[in-house]
């Protein structure tokens, strides 16, 4: 099973710069509410200060990695006019949030492959990873309930895994 966690900003609506919030601190030069575009975001979804981010106090932008959730959510809503319809934008942002959690959990399960955990836990890990991958790569908006159940099962698996490793 191939799992790509690379963000492809060229295929994204700059969701990290629109959907997420941040507060002015050492990593961000201004406050930004969730759902509002960063005031350095151009109409083409490109950062207008990209080359000068660090000197202007936006190290947090470089540190954030959506693990490919942005392009996945953007693909789902590519035909929608989310910029002019707040209801569609809210759905897009919710999909991005869910896909980000799926990608983070997928990465955790891929990383767990390096552990000496025995065949039963390894097989369970692979089954959960396959389930998460099916949700994350489905290009469907209606995955929230099933994906939430899968994420819950993964959290339970990770608790059992932690106990098995500690033993």
PDB file of C-alpha atoms in Angstrom:
ATOM      1  CA  UNK A   1       0.000   0.000   0.000  1.00  0.00           C
ATOM      2  CA  UNK A   2       1.516   3.289  -1.127  1.00  0.00           C
ATOM      3  CA  UNK A   3       1.063   6.176   1.265  1.00  0.00           C
ATOM      4  CA  UNK A   4       2.124   9.640   0.190  1.00  0.00           C
ATOM      5  CA  UNK A   5       2.234  12.313   2.850  1.00  0.00           C
ATOM      6  CA  UNK A   6       3.618  15.019   0.578  1.00  0.00           C
ATOM      7  CA  UNK A   7       1.716  18.267   0.479  1.00  0.00           C
ATOM      8  CA  UNK A   8       1.155  19.479  -3.079  1.00  0.00           C
ATOM      9  CA  UNK A   9       0.463  23.184  -2.619  1.00  0.00           C
ATOM     10  CA  UNK A  10      -0.090  23.606  -6.366  1.00  0.00           C
ATOM     11  CA  UNK A  11      -3.198  21.418  -6.087  1.00  0.00           C
ATOM     12  CA  UNK A  12      -4.565  23.098  -2.970  1.00  0.00           C
ATOM     13  CA  UNK A  13      -6.749  26.138  -2.273  1.00  0.00           C
ATOM     14  CA  UNK A  14      -4.206  27.258   0.355  1.00  0.00           C
ATOM     15  CA  UNK A  15      -6.344  25.715   3.071  1.00  0.00           C
ATOM     16  CA  UNK A  16      -3.605  26.133   5.666  1.00  0.00           C
ATOM     17  CA  UNK A  17      -3.795  29.884   4.934  1.00  0.00           C
ATOM     18  CA  UNK A  18      -7.597  30.066   4.946  1.00  0.00           C
ATOM     19  CA  UNK A  19      -9.177  27.344   7.081  1.00  0.00           C
ATOM     20  CA  UNK A  20      -6.801  27.482  10.052  1.00  0.00           C
ATOM     21  CA  UNK A  21      -6.431  30.179  12.676  1.00  0.00           C
ATOM     22  CA  UNK A  22      -3.252  31.519  14.198  1.00  0.00           C
ATOM     23  CA  UNK A  23      -2.272  34.102  16.775  1.00  0.00           C
ATOM     24  CA  UNK A  24       0.409  36.720  16.505  1.00  0.00           C
ATOM     25  CA  UNK A  25       3.498  35.420  18.287  1.00  0.00           C
ATOM     26  CA  UNK A  26       7.059  34.527  17.392  1.00  0.00           C
ATOM     27  CA  UNK A  27       5.820  32.235  14.560  1.00  0.00           C
ATOM     28  CA  UNK A  28       3.097  34.402  13.022  1.00  0.00           C
ATOM     29  CA  UNK A  29       3.205  38.115  12.333  1.00  0.00           C
ATOM     30  CA  UNK A  30      -0.527  38.734  12.804  1.00  0.00           C
ATOM     31  CA  UNK A  31      -3.723  37.229  14.201  1.00  0.00           C
ATOM     32  CA  UNK A  32      -5.923  35.305  11.792  1.00  0.00           C
ATOM     33  CA  UNK A  33      -9.349  33.822  12.460  1.00  0.00           C
ATOM     34  CA  UNK A  34     -10.254  30.382  11.110  1.00  0.00           C
ATOM     35  CA  UNK A  35     -12.025  30.673   7.772  1.00  0.00           C
ATOM     36  CA  UNK A  36     -10.449  34.006   6.925  1.00  0.00           C
ATOM     37  CA  UNK A  37      -7.633  34.123   4.385  1.00  0.00           C
ATOM     38  CA  UNK A  38      -4.239  35.295   5.565  1.00  0.00           C
ATOM     39  CA  UNK A  39      -3.763  38.879   4.420  1.00  0.00           C
ATOM     40  CA  UNK A  40      -0.581  37.734   2.624  1.00  0.00           C
ATOM     41  CA  UNK A  41      -2.492  35.251   0.464  1.00  0.00           C
ATOM     42  CA  UNK A  42      -2.913  36.205  -3.178  1.00  0.00           C
ATOM     43  CA  UNK A  43      -5.997  35.516  -5.292  1.00  0.00           C
ATOM     44  CA  UNK A  44      -4.039  32.707  -6.968  1.00  0.00           C
ATOM     45  CA  UNK A  45      -3.722  30.912  -3.581  1.00  0.00           C
ATOM     46  CA  UNK A  46      -0.017  31.733  -3.412  1.00  0.00           C
ATOM     47  CA  UNK A  47       1.789  33.465  -0.584  1.00  0.00           C
ATOM     48  CA  UNK A  48       2.798  36.999  -1.493  1.00  0.00           C
ATOM     49  CA  UNK A  49       5.619  37.010   1.087  1.00  0.00           C
ATOM     50  CA  UNK A  50       6.863  33.453   0.609  1.00  0.00           C
ATOM     51  CA  UNK A  51      10.495  34.419   0.010  1.00  0.00           C
ATOM     52  CA  UNK A  52      10.476  36.784   3.025  1.00  0.00           C
ATOM     53  CA  UNK A  53       8.336  34.745   5.462  1.00  0.00           C
ATOM     54  CA  UNK A  54      11.111  34.157   7.941  1.00  0.00           C
ATOM     55  CA  UNK A  55      12.299  37.755   8.135  1.00  0.00           C
ATOM     56  CA  UNK A  56       8.699  38.971   8.529  1.00  0.00           C
ATOM     57  CA  UNK A  57       7.989  36.561  11.393  1.00  0.00           C
ATOM     58  CA  UNK A  58       6.048  33.725   9.758  1.00  0.00           C
ATOM     59  CA  UNK A  59       8.154  30.684  10.679  1.00  0.00           C
ATOM     60  CA  UNK A  60       4.970  28.817  11.599  1.00  0.00           C
ATOM     61  CA  UNK A  61       3.962  28.729   7.950  1.00  0.00           C
ATOM     62  CA  UNK A  62       7.084  26.778   7.073  1.00  0.00           C
ATOM     63  CA  UNK A  63       6.706  24.415  10.021  1.00  0.00           C
ATOM     64  CA  UNK A  64       3.120  23.404   9.255  1.00  0.00           C
ATOM     65  CA  UNK A  65       2.628  20.315   7.094  1.00  0.00           C
ATOM     66  CA  UNK A  66      -0.841  19.162   6.097  1.00  0.00           C
ATOM     67  CA  UNK A  67       0.557  15.787   4.973  1.00  0.00           C
ATOM     68  CA  UNK A  68      -1.443  16.018   1.749  1.00  0.00           C
ATOM     69  CA  UNK A  69      -4.801  16.784   3.356  1.00  0.00           C
ATOM     70  CA  UNK A  70      -5.023  20.124   1.559  1.00  0.00           C
ATOM     71  CA  UNK A  71      -4.898  18.787  -1.963  1.00  0.00           C
ATOM     72  CA  UNK A  72      -7.291  15.977  -1.035  1.00  0.00           C
ATOM     73  CA  UNK A  73      -9.914  18.390   0.333  1.00  0.00           C
ATOM     74  CA  UNK A  74      -9.397  20.792  -2.571  1.00  0.00           C
ATOM     75  CA  UNK A  75      -9.993  17.978  -5.071  1.00  0.00           C
ATOM     76  CA  UNK A  76     -13.330  17.160  -3.429  1.00  0.00           C
ATOM     77  CA  UNK A  77     -14.499  20.772  -3.782  1.00  0.00           C
ATOM     78  CA  UNK A  78     -12.821  21.669  -7.078  1.00  0.00           C
ATOM     79  CA  UNK A  79     -16.141  22.200  -8.867  1.00  0.00           C
ATOM     80  CA  UNK A  80     -17.747  24.131  -5.978  1.00  0.00           C
ATOM     81  CA  UNK A  81     -17.778  27.904  -5.580  1.00  0.00           C
ATOM     82  CA  UNK A  82     -16.586  27.879  -1.986  1.00  0.00           C
ATOM     83  CA  UNK A  83     -15.146  31.410  -2.184  1.00  0.00           C
ATOM     84  CA  UNK A  84     -18.594  32.919  -2.697  1.00  0.00           C
ATOM     85  CA  UNK A  85     -20.680  30.536  -0.628  1.00  0.00           C
ATOM     86  CA  UNK A  86     -19.859  30.419   3.093  1.00  0.00           C
ATOM     87  CA  UNK A  87     -21.817  27.172   3.532  1.00  0.00           C
ATOM     88  CA  UNK A  88     -19.618  25.422   0.955  1.00  0.00           C
ATOM     89  CA  UNK A  89     -16.505  26.950   2.531  1.00  0.00           C
ATOM     90  CA  UNK A  90     -17.503  25.538   5.928  1.00  0.00           C
ATOM     91  CA  UNK A  91     -17.934  22.085   4.375  1.00  0.00           C
ATOM     92  CA  UNK A  92     -14.540  22.404   2.670  1.00  0.00           C
ATOM     93  CA  UNK A  93     -12.853  23.413   5.922  1.00  0.00           C
ATOM     94  CA  UNK A  94     -14.543  20.543   7.789  1.00  0.00           C
ATOM     95  CA  UNK A  95     -13.313  18.097   5.134  1.00  0.00           C
ATOM     96  CA  UNK A  96      -9.811  19.535   5.407  1.00  0.00           C
ATOM     97  CA  UNK A  97      -9.863  19.130   9.191  1.00  0.00           C
ATOM     98  CA  UNK A  98     -11.033  15.520   8.936  1.00  0.00           C
ATOM     99  CA  UNK A  99      -8.524  14.689   6.206  1.00  0.00           C
ATOM    100  CA  UNK A 100      -5.741  16.231   8.270  1.00  0.00           C
ATOM    101  CA  UNK A 101      -6.628  13.938  11.195  1.00  0.00           C
ATOM    102  CA  UNK A 102      -6.764  10.951   8.829  1.00  0.00           C
ATOM    103  CA  UNK A 103      -3.348  11.780   7.384  1.00  0.00           C
ATOM    104  CA  UNK A 104      -1.814  12.231  10.830  1.00  0.00           C
ATOM    105  CA  UNK A 105      -3.163   8.864  11.939  1.00  0.00           C
ATOM    106  CA  UNK A 106      -2.022   7.209   8.715  1.00  0.00           C
ATOM    107  CA  UNK A 107       1.477   8.518   9.333  1.00  0.00           C
ATOM    108  CA  UNK A 108       1.410   7.180  12.901  1.00  0.00           C
ATOM    109  CA  UNK A 109       0.380   3.734  11.653  1.00  0.00           C
ATOM    110  CA  UNK A 110       3.034   3.756   8.923  1.00  0.00           C
ATOM    111  CA  UNK A 111       5.650   4.729  11.506  1.00  0.00           C
ATOM    112  CA  UNK A 112       4.510   1.857  13.747  1.00  0.00           C
ATOM    113  CA  UNK A 113       5.689  -0.584  11.056  1.00  0.00           C
ATOM    114  CA  UNK A 114       9.188  -0.108  12.475  1.00  0.00           C
ATOM    115  CA  UNK A 115       8.152  -1.545  15.846  1.00  0.00           C
ATOM    116  CA  UNK A 116       8.637  -5.144  16.887  1.00  0.00           C
ATOM    117  CA  UNK A 117       4.975  -5.757  17.671  1.00  0.00           C
ATOM    118  CA  UNK A 118       4.172  -9.290  16.606  1.00  0.00           C
ATOM    119  CA  UNK A 119       2.056 -10.563  13.762  1.00  0.00           C
ATOM    120  CA  UNK A 120      -1.406  -9.974  15.255  1.00  0.00           C
ATOM    121  CA  UNK A 121      -0.782  -6.295  16.036  1.00  0.00           C
ATOM    122  CA  UNK A 122       0.985  -5.849  12.708  1.00  0.00           C
ATOM    123  CA  UNK A 123      -1.982  -7.299  10.806  1.00  0.00           C
ATOM    124  CA  UNK A 124      -4.409  -5.116  12.746  1.00  0.00           C
ATOM    125  CA  UNK A 125      -2.231  -2.086  11.941  1.00  0.00           C
ATOM    126  CA  UNK A 126      -2.335  -2.942   8.234  1.00  0.00           C
ATOM    127  CA  UNK A 127      -6.124  -3.366   8.273  1.00  0.00           C
ATOM    128  CA  UNK A 128      -6.592  -0.024  10.019  1.00  0.00           C
ATOM    129  CA  UNK A 129      -4.176   1.643   7.636  1.00  0.00           C
ATOM    130  CA  UNK A 130      -6.081   0.275   4.664  1.00  0.00           C
ATOM    131  CA  UNK A 131      -9.351   1.542   6.137  1.00  0.00           C
ATOM    132  CA  UNK A 132      -7.920   5.026   6.728  1.00  0.00           C
ATOM    133  CA  UNK A 133      -6.420   5.097   3.253  1.00  0.00           C
ATOM    134  CA  UNK A 134      -9.768   4.238   1.688  1.00  0.00           C
ATOM    135  CA  UNK A 135     -11.364   7.201   3.482  1.00  0.00           C
ATOM    136  CA  UNK A 136      -8.539   9.668   2.839  1.00  0.00           C
ATOM    137  CA  UNK A 137      -8.173   8.805  -0.833  1.00  0.00           C
ATOM    138  CA  UNK A 138     -11.895   8.448  -1.612  1.00  0.00           C
ATOM    139  CA  UNK A 139     -12.350  12.037  -2.875  1.00  0.00           C
ATOM    140  CA  UNK A 140     -15.726  11.952  -1.170  1.00  0.00           C
ATOM    141  CA  UNK A 141     -17.210  14.447   1.230  1.00  0.00           C
ATOM    142  CA  UNK A 142     -19.570  12.020   2.948  1.00  0.00           C
ATOM    143  CA  UNK A 143     -16.931  10.082   4.894  1.00  0.00           C
ATOM    144  CA  UNK A 144     -17.207  11.875   8.253  1.00  0.00           C
ATOM    145  CA  UNK A 145     -19.121   9.221  10.197  1.00  0.00           C
ATOM    146  CA  UNK A 146     -17.169   6.227   8.894  1.00  0.00           C
ATOM    147  CA  UNK A 147     -13.846   8.069   9.154  1.00  0.00           C
ATOM    148  CA  UNK A 148     -14.603   9.100  12.743  1.00  0.00           C
ATOM    149  CA  UNK A 149     -15.306   5.474  13.652  1.00  0.00           C
ATOM    150  CA  UNK A 150     -12.043   4.438  11.989  1.00  0.00           C
ATOM    151  CA  UNK A 151     -10.095   7.111  13.846  1.00  0.00           C
ATOM    152  CA  UNK A 152     -11.626   5.953  17.123  1.00  0.00           C
ATOM    153  CA  UNK A 153     -10.590   2.361  16.346  1.00  0.00           C
ATOM    154  CA  UNK A 154      -7.077   3.612  15.578  1.00  0.00           C
ATOM    155  CA  UNK A 155      -6.828   5.479  18.877  1.00  0.00           C
ATOM    156  CA  UNK A 156      -7.896   2.315  20.698  1.00  0.00           C
ATOM    157  CA  UNK A 157      -5.308   0.336  18.728  1.00  0.00           C
ATOM    158  CA  UNK A 158      -2.574   2.829  19.617  1.00  0.00           C
ATOM    159  CA  UNK A 159      -3.475   2.544  23.325  1.00  0.00           C
ATOM    160  CA  UNK A 160      -3.160  -1.234  23.105  1.00  0.00           C
ATOM    161  CA  UNK A 161       0.060  -0.849  21.141  1.00  0.00           C
ATOM    162  CA  UNK A 162       1.502   1.455  23.781  1.00  0.00           C
ATOM    163  CA  UNK A 163       0.655  -1.109  26.467  1.00  0.00           C
ATOM    164  CA  UNK A 164       2.209  -3.930  24.429  1.00  0.00           C
ATOM    165  CA  UNK A 165       5.412  -1.970  23.891  1.00  0.00           C
ATOM    166  CA  UNK A 166       5.625  -1.003  27.580  1.00  0.00           C
ATOM    167  CA  UNK A 167       5.238  -4.622  28.675  1.00  0.00           C
TER     168      UNK A 167
END
